[in-house]
mmCIF file of C-alpha atoms in Angstrom:
data_model
loop_
_atom_site.group_PDB
_atom_site.id
_atom_site.type_symbol
_atom_site.label_atom_id
_atom_site.label_comp_id
_atom_site.label_asym_id
_atom_site.label_seq_id
_atom_site.Cartn_x
_atom_site.Cartn_y
_atom_site.Cartn_z
ATOM 1 C CA MET L 1 -5.704 -7.642 29.692
ATOM 2 C CA LEU L 2 -3.080 -5.090 30.731
ATOM 3 C CA ASN L 3 -4.220 -2.578 28.121
ATOM 4 C CA SER L 4 -7.838 -3.003 29.212
ATOM 5 C CA PHE L 5 -6.822 -2.236 32.794
ATOM 6 C CA LEU L 6 -4.706 0.765 31.768
ATOM 7 C CA LYS L 7 -7.524 2.118 29.617
ATOM 8 C CA PHE L 8 -9.753 1.990 32.688
ATOM 9 C CA ILE L 9 -7.368 3.820 35.060
ATOM 10 C CA LEU L 10 -5.492 6.246 32.784
ATOM 11 C CA PRO L 11 -6.704 9.525 31.260
ATOM 12 C CA LYS L 12 -7.551 9.140 27.563
ATOM 13 C CA ARG L 13 -4.527 11.058 26.219
ATOM 14 C CA THR L 14 -2.124 9.271 28.577
ATOM 15 C CA PHE L 15 -3.500 5.897 27.521
ATOM 16 C CA GLU L 16 -3.182 6.827 23.823
ATOM 17 C CA ARG L 17 0.454 7.892 24.340
ATOM 18 C CA HIS L 18 1.118 4.532 26.024
ATOM 19 C CA CYS L 19 -0.494 2.601 23.129
ATOM 20 C CA ARG L 20 1.361 4.671 20.532
ATOM 21 C CA SER L 21 4.680 4.026 22.289
ATOM 22 C CA GLN L 22 4.047 0.278 22.518
ATOM 23 C CA ALA L 23 3.078 0.086 18.840
ATOM 24 C CA LYS L 24 6.205 1.970 17.742
ATOM 25 C CA LYS L 25 8.449 -0.348 19.728
ATOM 26 C CA ALA L 26 6.803 -3.356 18.084
ATOM 27 C CA GLY L 27 7.077 -1.818 14.611
ATOM 28 C CA GLN L 28 3.296 -1.744 14.281
ATOM 29 C CA LYS L 29 0.715 0.858 13.410
ATOM 30 C CA TYR L 30 -1.122 2.548 16.260
ATOM 31 C CA TYR L 31 -4.864 2.482 15.685
ATOM 32 C CA GLU L 32 -6.167 5.475 17.616
ATOM 33 C CA GLN L 33 -9.822 6.366 18.036
ATOM 34 C CA ILE L 34 -10.801 8.530 15.086
ATOM 35 C CA ASP L 35 -13.125 11.522 15.326
ATOM 36 C CA VAL L 36 -15.312 11.747 12.208
ATOM 37 C CA SER L 37 -17.926 14.081 13.648
ATOM 38 C CA ARG L 38 -17.279 16.554 10.803
ATOM 39 C CA TRP L 39 -17.852 13.930 8.109
ATOM 40 C CA THR L 40 -21.256 15.139 6.839
ATOM 41 C CA GLN L 41 -19.995 18.716 6.783
ATOM 42 C CA CYS L 42 -16.981 17.650 4.693
ATOM 43 C CA LEU L 43 -19.025 15.583 2.248
ATOM 44 C CA ASN L 44 -21.336 18.532 1.598
ATOM 45 C CA SER L 45 -18.579 21.129 1.383
ATOM 46 C CA PRO L 46 -18.258 22.972 -1.954
ATOM 47 C CA ARG L 47 -14.470 22.590 -1.536
ATOM 48 C CA LEU L 48 -14.689 18.820 -1.961
ATOM 49 C CA ASP L 49 -13.664 17.673 -5.446
ATOM 50 C CA PRO L 50 -16.918 16.685 -7.244
ATOM 51 C CA VAL L 51 -15.150 13.577 -8.602
ATOM 52 C CA LEU L 52 -14.432 12.362 -5.063
ATOM 53 C CA LYS L 53 -17.903 13.265 -3.797
ATOM 54 C CA LYS L 54 -19.597 11.367 -6.637
ATOM 55 C CA MET L 55 -17.268 8.408 -6.102
ATOM 56 C CA PHE L 56 -18.018 8.319 -2.376
ATOM 57 C CA ILE L 57 -21.797 8.536 -2.826
ATOM 58 C CA GLU L 58 -21.708 5.672 -5.344
ATOM 59 C CA TYR L 59 -19.472 3.671 -3.009
ATOM 60 C CA GLU L 60 -21.823 4.049 -0.040
ATOM 61 C CA GLN L 61 -24.717 2.844 -2.205
ATOM 62 C CA SER L 62 -22.800 -0.163 -3.570
ATOM 63 C CA ASP L 63 -21.901 -3.624 -2.303
ATOM 64 C CA SER L 64 -18.317 -2.422 -1.880
ATOM 65 C CA ALA L 65 -19.317 -0.705 1.371
ATOM 66 C CA LYS L 66 -20.441 -4.105 2.684
ATOM 67 C CA LEU L 67 -16.974 -5.497 1.884
ATOM 68 C CA THR L 68 -15.264 -2.822 4.000
ATOM 69 C CA SER L 69 -14.348 -3.354 7.652
ATOM 70 C CA ASN L 70 -15.634 -0.878 10.231
ATOM 71 C CA TYR L 71 -12.067 0.331 10.680
ATOM 72 C CA TRP L 72 -11.758 1.371 7.047
ATOM 73 C CA LEU L 73 -15.269 2.809 6.966
ATOM 74 C CA VAL L 74 -14.090 5.209 9.676
ATOM 75 C CA LEU L 75 -10.559 5.711 8.341
ATOM 76 C CA ASN L 76 -11.840 6.544 4.858
ATOM 77 C CA LYS L 77 -13.806 9.423 6.346
ATOM 78 C CA LYS L 78 -10.726 10.614 8.243
ATOM 79 C CA ASN L 79 -8.718 10.533 5.020
ATOM 80 C CA VAL L 80 -11.304 12.661 3.218
ATOM 81 C CA MET L 81 -11.119 15.198 6.043
ATOM 82 C CA GLN L 82 -7.314 15.200 5.749
ATOM 83 C CA LEU L 83 -7.624 15.892 2.029
ATOM 84 C CA MET L 84 -10.012 18.740 2.801
ATOM 85 C CA GLU L 85 -7.695 20.228 5.414
ATOM 86 C CA ASN L 86 -4.302 19.858 3.713
ATOM 87 C CA GLY L 87 -5.204 19.185 0.087
ATOM 88 C CA TYR L 88 -4.278 16.545 -2.470
ATOM 89 C CA ASP L 89 -0.977 18.369 -2.943
ATOM 90 C CA ASN L 90 0.187 17.147 0.489
ATOM 91 C CA PHE L 91 -1.319 13.651 0.609
ATOM 92 C CA LYS L 92 2.055 11.891 0.991
ATOM 93 C CA GLN L 93 2.509 13.628 4.348
ATOM 94 C CA THR L 94 -1.072 13.113 5.566
ATOM 95 C CA VAL L 95 -3.205 10.333 4.092
ATOM 96 C CA ALA L 96 -0.158 8.196 3.242
ATOM 97 C CA LEU L 97 0.594 7.884 6.966
ATOM 98 C CA ASN L 98 -2.494 5.645 7.117
ATOM 99 C CA TYR L 99 -1.038 3.364 4.431
ATOM 100 C CA PHE L 100 2.627 2.244 4.598
ATOM 101 C CA THR L 101 4.471 5.489 5.382
ATOM 102 C CA PHE L 102 5.739 5.488 8.964
ATOM 103 C CA LEU L 103 6.918 8.108 11.441
ATOM 104 C CA PHE L 104 9.600 6.453 13.577
ATOM 105 C CA ASP L 105 11.586 7.035 16.701
ATOM 106 C CA LYS L 106 14.811 5.345 17.810
ATOM 107 C CA THR L 107 12.962 2.545 19.650
ATOM 108 C CA ASN L 108 11.272 1.213 16.497
ATOM 109 C CA LEU L 109 12.118 -2.352 15.486
ATOM 110 C CA GLN L 110 12.716 -1.387 11.845
ATOM 111 C CA VAL L 111 15.306 1.163 12.916
ATOM 112 C CA ASN L 112 16.938 -1.304 15.303
ATOM 113 C CA PHE L 113 17.165 -3.948 12.566
ATOM 114 C CA LEU L 114 18.752 -1.610 10.031
ATOM 115 C CA GLU L 115 21.292 -0.277 12.527
ATOM 116 C CA LYS L 116 22.188 -3.875 13.356
ATOM 117 C CA VAL L 117 22.740 -5.124 9.788
ATOM 118 C CA LEU L 118 24.446 -2.038 8.340
ATOM 119 C CA ASN L 119 28.092 -1.252 9.018
ATOM 120 C CA GLU L 120 29.338 1.742 10.996
ATOM 121 C CA GLU L 121 30.331 3.679 7.880
ATOM 122 C CA GLN L 122 26.824 3.363 6.433
ATOM 123 C CA ILE L 123 25.210 4.426 9.707
ATOM 124 C CA GLN L 124 27.487 7.441 10.088
ATOM 125 C CA TRP L 125 26.769 8.499 6.500
ATOM 126 C CA ALA L 126 23.033 8.243 7.206
ATOM 127 C CA LYS L 127 23.369 10.401 10.323
ATOM 128 C CA SER L 128 25.517 12.993 8.582
ATOM 129 C CA PHE L 129 23.378 13.164 5.448
ATOM 130 C CA SER L 130 20.066 13.401 7.305
ATOM 131 C CA GLN L 131 21.312 16.122 9.671
ATOM 132 C CA ASP L 132 22.898 18.342 7.012
ATOM 133 C CA SER L 133 21.005 21.627 7.356
ATOM 134 C CA SER L 134 22.060 22.676 3.855
ATOM 135 C CA LYS L 135 19.941 19.915 2.310
ATOM 136 C CA LYS L 136 16.569 21.011 0.964
ATOM 137 C CA HIS L 137 14.988 17.876 2.408
ATOM 138 C CA ASN L 138 15.916 18.824 5.980
ATOM 139 C CA LYS L 139 12.390 19.791 7.053
ATOM 140 C CA HIS L 140 9.170 18.329 5.628
ATOM 141 C CA ALA L 141 6.259 20.763 5.567
ATOM 142 C CA LEU L 142 3.810 18.842 7.747
ATOM 143 C CA PHE L 143 6.344 17.109 9.997
ATOM 144 C CA THR L 144 8.056 18.643 13.002
ATOM 145 C CA GLU L 145 11.806 19.213 12.786
ATOM 146 C CA LYS L 146 12.396 16.191 15.012
ATOM 147 C CA GLN L 147 10.082 14.003 12.920
ATOM 148 C CA SER L 148 11.699 15.233 9.702
ATOM 149 C CA ALA L 149 15.236 14.551 10.930
ATOM 150 C CA PHE L 150 14.516 11.029 12.090
ATOM 151 C CA HIS L 151 12.395 10.237 9.039
ATOM 152 C CA ASN L 152 15.306 11.297 6.832
ATOM 153 C CA TYR L 153 17.705 9.189 8.895
ATOM 154 C CA MET L 154 15.462 6.149 8.495
ATOM 155 C CA THR L 155 15.194 6.795 4.746
ATOM 156 C CA CYS L 156 19.006 6.908 4.490
ATOM 157 C CA LEU L 157 19.305 3.622 6.407
ATOM 158 C CA LEU L 158 16.710 1.985 4.180
ATOM 159 C CA TRP L 159 18.510 3.293 1.083
ATOM 160 C CA GLU L 160 21.780 1.725 2.212
ATOM 161 C CA TYR L 161 20.011 -1.552 2.936
ATOM 162 C CA ALA L 162 18.085 -1.616 -0.355
ATOM 163 C CA LYS L 163 21.295 -1.100 -2.342
ATOM 164 C CA GLY L 164 22.525 -4.419 -0.972
ATOM 165 C CA GLN L 165 19.266 -6.228 -1.700
ATOM 166 C CA VAL L 166 18.049 -4.891 -5.046
ATOM 167 C CA SER L 167 20.035 -4.630 -8.274
ATOM 168 C CA SER L 168 21.490 -1.206 -9.038
ATOM 169 C CA ASN L 169 19.994 -1.390 -12.540
ATOM 170 C CA LEU L 170 16.542 -1.507 -10.976
ATOM 171 C CA LEU L 171 17.116 1.206 -8.373
ATOM 172 C CA ASP L 172 18.640 3.493 -11.012
ATOM 173 C CA GLN L 173 15.296 3.505 -12.842
ATOM 174 C CA LEU L 174 13.319 4.701 -9.825
ATOM 175 C CA SER L 175 12.756 8.185 -8.457
ATOM 176 C CA GLU L 176 10.032 9.394 -6.108
ATOM 177 C CA PRO L 177 7.585 11.675 -7.971
ATOM 178 C CA SER L 178 7.217 15.129 -6.427
ATOM 179 C CA LEU L 179 3.420 14.856 -6.640
ATOM 180 C CA GLY L 180 1.803 14.800 -3.209
ATOM 181 C CA ASN L 181 4.742 16.543 -1.489
ATOM 182 C CA PRO L 182 6.561 13.354 -0.423
ATOM 183 C CA PRO L 183 8.817 13.255 2.661
ATOM 184 C CA SER L 184 11.687 12.245 0.399
ATOM 185 C CA ILE L 185 15.396 13.062 0.295
ATOM 186 C CA MET L 186 17.600 13.840 -2.690
ATOM 187 C CA ILE L 187 20.324 11.282 -3.430
ATOM 188 C CA ASP L 188 22.263 11.468 -6.699
ATOM 189 C CA LYS L 189 19.790 14.121 -7.902
ATOM 190 C CA ARG L 190 16.842 11.747 -7.455
ATOM 191 C CA GLY L 191 14.004 11.769 -4.960
ATOM 192 C CA ILE L 192 14.273 8.771 -2.625
ATOM 193 C CA SER L 193 11.524 7.869 -0.158
ATOM 194 C CA GLN L 194 10.749 5.005 2.174
ATOM 195 C CA ASP L 195 7.661 4.167 0.104
ATOM 196 C CA LEU L 196 9.777 3.916 -3.041
ATOM 197 C CA LEU L 197 12.357 1.680 -1.350
ATOM 198 C CA ASN L 198 9.800 -0.579 0.323
ATOM 199 C CA ALA L 199 8.031 -0.985 -3.020
ATOM 200 C CA ALA L 200 11.373 -1.848 -4.655
ATOM 201 C CA LEU L 201 12.010 -4.525 -2.016
ATOM 202 C CA GLU L 202 8.506 -5.908 -2.586
ATOM 203 C CA HIS L 203 9.113 -5.934 -6.343
ATOM 204 C CA ASP L 204 12.321 -7.877 -5.738
ATOM 205 C CA SER L 205 10.395 -10.536 -3.800
ATOM 206 C CA ILE L 206 7.613 -10.620 -6.379
ATOM 207 C CA THR L 207 10.210 -11.093 -9.126
ATOM 208 C CA GLN L 208 11.438 -14.194 -7.315
ATOM 209 C CA GLY L 209 7.928 -15.648 -7.501
ATOM 210 C CA VAL L 210 7.333 -14.543 -11.086
ATOM 211 C CA ASN L 211 10.590 -16.113 -12.260
ATOM 212 C CA GLU L 212 9.849 -19.345 -10.425
ATOM 213 C CA ILE L 213 6.433 -19.664 -12.081
ATOM 214 C CA PHE L 214 6.988 -18.159 -15.528
ATOM 215 C CA GLY L 215 10.706 -18.415 -16.238
ATOM 216 C CA LYS L 216 14.120 -17.396 -15.026
ATOM 217 C CA GLU L 217 15.766 -13.986 -15.312
ATOM 218 C CA LYS L 218 13.843 -11.272 -17.202
ATOM 219 C CA ALA L 219 11.796 -13.790 -19.180
ATOM 220 C CA GLY L 220 9.475 -14.209 -16.213
ATOM 221 C CA TRP L 221 8.054 -10.701 -16.430
ATOM 222 C CA SER L 222 7.363 -11.062 -20.148
ATOM 223 C CA HIS L 223 4.676 -13.594 -19.183
ATOM 224 C CA VAL L 224 3.000 -11.132 -16.821
ATOM 225 C CA GLN L 225 0.719 -8.913 -18.867
ATOM 226 C CA THR L 226 -1.984 -8.015 -16.337
ATOM 227 C CA ILE L 227 -1.715 -7.170 -12.621
ATOM 228 C CA MET L 228 -4.637 -6.573 -10.280
ATOM 229 C CA GLU L 229 -4.001 -5.018 -6.864
ATOM 230 C CA ILE L 230 -6.486 -4.614 -4.025
ATOM 231 C CA GLY L 231 -6.024 -1.986 -1.338
ATOM 232 C CA ALA L 232 -3.399 -0.136 -3.355
ATOM 233 C CA GLY L 233 -3.337 3.016 -1.209
ATOM 234 C CA TYR L 234 -2.166 5.966 -3.269
ATOM 235 C CA GLY L 235 -0.448 3.686 -5.819
ATOM 236 C CA ARG L 236 3.164 3.326 -4.632
ATOM 237 C CA THR L 237 3.387 -0.352 -5.668
ATOM 238 C CA ALA L 238 1.674 0.335 -8.981
ATOM 239 C CA TYR L 239 4.066 3.209 -9.704
ATOM 240 C CA VAL L 240 7.148 1.005 -9.285
ATOM 241 C CA HIS L 241 5.775 -1.852 -11.398
ATOM 242 C CA LEU L 242 4.535 0.412 -14.188
ATOM 243 C CA THR L 243 7.869 2.240 -14.237
ATOM 244 C CA LEU L 244 9.920 -0.946 -14.459
ATOM 245 C CA HIS L 245 7.613 -2.890 -16.812
ATOM 246 C CA LYS L 246 6.213 -0.607 -19.494
ATOM 247 C CA HIS L 247 4.046 -3.309 -21.075
ATOM 248 C CA LEU L 248 1.830 -3.963 -18.051
ATOM 249 C CA LYS L 249 -1.910 -3.523 -17.766
ATOM 250 C CA TYR L 250 -2.487 -2.565 -14.121
ATOM 251 C CA ILE L 251 -5.870 -2.773 -12.387
ATOM 252 C CA ILE L 252 -6.403 -0.961 -9.078
ATOM 253 C CA VAL L 253 -9.266 -2.227 -6.898
ATOM 254 C CA ASP L 254 -9.989 0.001 -3.923
ATOM 255 C CA VAL L 255 -12.496 2.231 -2.177
ATOM 256 C CA PRO L 256 -12.535 6.026 -1.950
ATOM 257 C CA PRO L 257 -10.727 8.171 -1.099
ATOM 258 C CA ALA L 258 -7.777 5.831 -1.855
ATOM 259 C CA LEU L 259 -9.273 5.015 -5.263
ATOM 260 C CA TYR L 260 -9.656 8.719 -6.007
ATOM 261 C CA ILE L 261 -6.077 9.502 -4.929
ATOM 262 C CA SER L 262 -4.482 6.626 -6.853
ATOM 263 C CA GLN L 263 -6.531 7.434 -9.961
ATOM 264 C CA LYS L 264 -5.457 11.082 -9.925
ATOM 265 C CA TYR L 265 -1.864 10.285 -8.935
ATOM 266 C CA LEU L 266 -1.135 7.510 -11.434
ATOM 267 C CA SER L 267 -2.879 9.421 -14.230
ATOM 268 C CA GLN L 268 -0.461 12.289 -13.566
ATOM 269 C CA CYS L 269 2.566 9.990 -13.236
ATOM 270 C CA PHE L 270 1.800 8.245 -16.538
ATOM 271 C CA PRO L 271 0.096 10.843 -18.772
ATOM 272 C CA ASP L 272 0.790 8.823 -21.927
ATOM 273 C CA LYS L 273 -0.999 5.685 -20.732
ATOM 274 C CA LYS L 274 -4.665 5.102 -21.519
ATOM 275 C CA ILE L 275 -6.671 5.372 -18.296
ATOM 276 C CA PHE L 276 -9.943 3.616 -17.503
ATOM 277 C CA SER L 277 -11.305 5.911 -14.791
ATOM 278 C CA TYR L 278 -13.697 4.528 -12.223
ATOM 279 C CA ARG L 279 -17.341 4.507 -13.298
ATOM 280 C CA PRO L 280 -20.374 2.379 -12.410
ATOM 281 C CA PHE L 281 -21.315 -0.349 -14.895
ATOM 282 C CA ARG L 282 -23.865 -3.165 -14.973
ATOM 283 C CA ASP L 283 -21.841 -5.895 -16.662
ATOM 284 C CA PHE L 284 -18.509 -6.469 -18.378
ATOM 285 C CA PHE L 285 -19.975 -6.254 -21.884
ATOM 286 C CA GLN L 286 -20.784 -2.595 -21.196
ATOM 287 C CA ILE L 287 -17.086 -1.712 -20.746
ATOM 288 C CA GLU L 288 -15.306 -4.547 -22.573
ATOM 289 C CA GLU L 289 -13.788 -2.602 -25.454
ATOM 290 C CA GLU L 290 -12.425 0.274 -23.358
ATOM 291 C CA TYR L 291 -11.234 -2.157 -20.675
ATOM 292 C CA LYS L 292 -9.243 -4.138 -23.244
ATOM 293 C CA ASN L 293 -7.606 -1.009 -24.647
ATOM 294 C CA SER L 294 -6.723 0.632 -21.311
ATOM 295 C CA GLN L 295 -3.396 0.294 -19.508
ATOM 296 C CA ILE L 296 -4.385 1.501 -16.027
ATOM 297 C CA ILE L 297 -7.860 0.639 -14.735
ATOM 298 C CA PHE L 298 -9.675 1.738 -11.576
ATOM 299 C CA LEU L 299 -12.458 -0.358 -10.039
ATOM 300 C CA MET L 300 -14.332 -0.721 -6.779
ATOM 301 C CA PRO L 301 -14.286 -4.127 -5.033
ATOM 302 C CA HIS L 302 -17.804 -5.209 -6.028
ATOM 303 C CA GLN L 303 -16.934 -4.692 -9.708
ATOM 304 C CA ILE L 304 -14.327 -7.459 -9.865
ATOM 305 C CA ALA L 305 -17.236 -9.919 -9.931
ATOM 306 C CA GLU L 306 -17.685 -8.868 -13.580
ATOM 307 C CA ILE L 307 -14.062 -9.414 -14.627
ATOM 308 C CA PRO L 308 -13.533 -12.598 -16.725
ATOM 309 C CA ASP L 309 -12.105 -15.769 -15.183
ATOM 310 C CA HIS L 310 -8.345 -16.421 -15.387
ATOM 311 C CA SER L 311 -7.646 -12.983 -16.891
ATOM 312 C CA ILE L 312 -5.162 -11.794 -14.241
ATOM 313 C CA ASP L 313 -1.551 -12.990 -14.384
ATOM 314 C CA LEU L 314 -0.531 -11.578 -10.992
ATOM 315 C CA PHE L 315 -2.747 -10.550 -8.085
ATOM 316 C CA LEU L 316 -1.290 -8.336 -5.329
ATOM 317 C CA ALA L 317 -2.516 -7.664 -1.782
ATOM 318 C CA VAL L 318 0.025 -5.447 -0.015
ATOM 319 C CA ASP L 319 -0.608 -4.436 3.605
ATOM 320 C CA CYS L 320 -4.399 -4.630 3.410
ATOM 321 C CA LEU L 321 -5.847 -8.077 4.201
ATOM 322 C CA HIS L 322 -4.977 -7.887 7.906
ATOM 323 C CA GLU L 323 -7.342 -4.925 8.293
ATOM 324 C CA MET L 324 -10.350 -6.911 7.072
ATOM 325 C CA ARG L 325 -12.805 -9.279 8.726
ATOM 326 C CA PRO L 326 -12.243 -13.033 8.159
ATOM 327 C CA GLY L 327 -15.290 -13.249 5.897
ATOM 328 C CA GLU L 328 -13.912 -10.488 3.688
ATOM 329 C CA ILE L 329 -10.515 -12.205 3.492
ATOM 330 C CA GLN L 330 -12.227 -15.408 2.367
ATOM 331 C CA HIS L 331 -14.307 -13.440 -0.149
ATOM 332 C CA TYR L 332 -11.172 -12.015 -1.764
ATOM 333 C CA PHE L 333 -9.406 -15.386 -1.740
ATOM 334 C CA GLU L 334 -12.334 -16.843 -3.699
ATOM 335 C CA ARG L 335 -12.145 -13.972 -6.201
ATOM 336 C CA ILE L 336 -8.371 -14.391 -6.503
ATOM 337 C CA ASN L 337 -8.821 -18.116 -7.089
ATOM 338 C CA ARG L 338 -11.235 -17.426 -9.951
ATOM 339 C CA LEU L 339 -9.279 -14.608 -11.559
ATOM 340 C CA ALA L 340 -5.556 -15.083 -11.067
ATOM 341 C CA ARG L 341 -2.656 -17.300 -12.090
ATOM 342 C CA THR L 342 -0.343 -16.113 -9.294
ATOM 343 C CA PHE L 343 -0.802 -14.278 -5.989
ATOM 344 C CA TYR L 344 1.522 -12.223 -3.780
ATOM 345 C CA LEU L 345 0.496 -10.964 -0.357
ATOM 346 C CA THR L 346 2.193 -9.342 2.590
ATOM 347 C CA CYS L 347 0.440 -8.980 5.949
ATOM 348 C CA ASN L 348 1.001 -8.356 9.620
ATOM 349 C CA THR L 349 1.638 -11.684 11.362
ATOM 350 C CA LYS L 350 -0.625 -10.778 14.266
ATOM 351 C CA THR L 351 -2.972 -7.847 14.604
ATOM 352 C CA SER L 352 -6.252 -6.615 16.029
ATOM 353 C CA VAL L 353 -8.797 -5.163 13.619
ATOM 354 C CA PRO L 354 -9.939 -1.861 15.165
ATOM 355 C CA TYR L 355 -13.674 -1.391 15.781
ATOM 356 C CA GLU L 356 -14.228 -5.132 15.176
ATOM 357 C CA ASN L 357 -12.882 -6.864 18.316
ATOM 358 C CA ILE L 358 -11.164 -9.384 16.009
ATOM 359 C CA GLU L 359 -7.667 -10.841 16.346
ATOM 360 C CA LEU L 360 -5.970 -12.060 13.146
ATOM 361 C CA THR L 361 -2.914 -14.312 12.885
ATOM 362 C CA GLU L 362 -1.064 -15.958 10.001
ATOM 363 C CA LYS L 363 -3.502 -18.889 9.943
ATOM 364 C CA ASP L 364 -6.265 -16.504 8.846
ATOM 365 C CA PHE L 365 -4.404 -16.081 5.535
ATOM 366 C CA ALA L 366 -3.911 -19.794 4.832
ATOM 367 C CA PRO L 367 -3.867 -20.539 1.068
ATOM 368 C CA LEU L 368 -6.575 -22.528 -0.664
ATOM 369 C CA PRO L 369 -5.747 -26.258 -1.057
ATOM 370 C CA HIS L 370 -4.621 -26.173 -4.707
ATOM 371 C CA TRP L 371 -2.441 -23.066 -4.414
ATOM 372 C CA ASN L 372 1.217 -23.960 -4.823
ATOM 373 C CA LYS L 373 3.560 -22.163 -2.436
ATOM 374 C CA VAL L 374 6.622 -20.579 -4.052
ATOM 375 C CA PHE L 375 7.759 -18.906 -0.840
ATOM 376 C CA TYR L 376 6.481 -17.905 2.584
ATOM 377 C CA LYS L 377 8.880 -15.813 4.633
ATOM 378 C CA GLN L 378 9.405 -12.924 7.004
ATOM 379 C CA ARG L 379 9.648 -9.504 5.378
ATOM 380 C CA ARG L 380 13.183 -8.201 5.192
ATOM 381 C CA VAL L 381 12.729 -4.963 7.158
ATOM 382 C CA GLN L 382 9.264 -5.133 8.714
ATOM 383 C CA HIS L 383 9.812 -8.314 10.726
ATOM 384 C CA ASN L 384 6.289 -8.300 12.128
ATOM 385 C CA TYR L 385 5.075 -8.911 8.553
ATOM 386 C CA PHE L 386 5.234 -12.009 6.363
ATOM 387 C CA GLU L 387 5.198 -12.177 2.572
ATOM 388 C CA ALA L 388 4.087 -15.089 0.416
ATOM 389 C CA PHE L 389 3.793 -16.005 -3.263
ATOM 390 C CA TYR L 390 1.530 -18.703 -4.734
ATOM 391 C CA GLY L 391 0.927 -20.256 -8.113
ATOM 392 C CA ILE L 392 -2.757 -21.029 -8.716
ATOM 393 C CA GLU L 393 -3.642 -24.105 -10.751
ATOM 394 C CA LYS L 394 -6.067 -23.447 -13.598
ATOM 395 C CA THR L 395 -8.034 -25.640 -15.972
ATOM 396 C CA GLY L 396 -7.965 -22.983 -18.664
ATOM 397 C CA ILE L 397 -6.635 -19.514 -19.384
ATOM 398 C CA SER L 398 -8.784 -16.664 -20.681
ATOM 399 C CA SER L 399 -7.833 -15.039 -23.964
ATOM 400 C CA LEU L 400 -8.600 -11.620 -22.473
ATOM 401 C CA ILE L 401 -5.158 -10.311 -21.470
#
């Protein structure tokens, strides 16, 4: 009610600054009105990668467009325009800000939490390290100096926190790829970013669920051969899992331009893995042999209807379901129930879906009756999010793994 009143009496830019400030304090994303008036011009530009243009045209003609909320229909167009303006080479400082990369200020709840749980020595190190003008990471190309400094400070805080939560053996295997010009910092001669650390924390939680279902210690992951992830963004979660578990088959299900970015990015990160690039197909038989032999696969949402039952060991939905309509959430839950043996999700506990006039709460993500809860808890850093892991009872398991 208050925001409706303020929107009525305040100038547009003043109201947007108010909303942005309130969202930052709550640790939430700010969903501003997006101008896509240049969309047709961008789609027809000769500068647009033909692969992305073809992908987008096929998407708009497919059932996947019907499974996309109005918010993401608009945001996808904005992301294409960002790619046109700043290029793929800078996507981690542009498009990624619409995924799970945040620009903070000192009032943000994530910052407040980390400063509360870390000791004074850790906080002082973070301040000193992030403000050292001799460091190459001091200023990120598309951030202001103030944004760069505080982003680096937050990354240092998150690094100190993650070291106490995730095993050093795991963290030692991870380094942020330089592709996409990430807003990362160099620690121990390795690129460290917030995306990398958040993905490592998610992997730690997922490992808890995997071990509970499949076996303790490292044996659990040996039973996970195939992962499917919806709404994967540019592929930060996929990168961490494929780096830590070389044996995995990983299936990305998304819409362009995210599907285009993740396909290009992960193909470059893992040049030795066999890639199944996105392409239209009528039925599974048409692609079966190549699908079986590929290690990283890229699909649009409508195509998962063709994937065989019970063929996915672990299904992931990271920071995406809360930006869908309830009918779409239910649609994916039904697909997950048919396909998967286990399911991990993390969502905002309460949010409004932009352009839809829909409010979502935790009850909108209630599990199906025969899903067995392994855990349901608050996220460790983003306290306005929950994370959950479920085992899904099956009557039979497909041989296609």
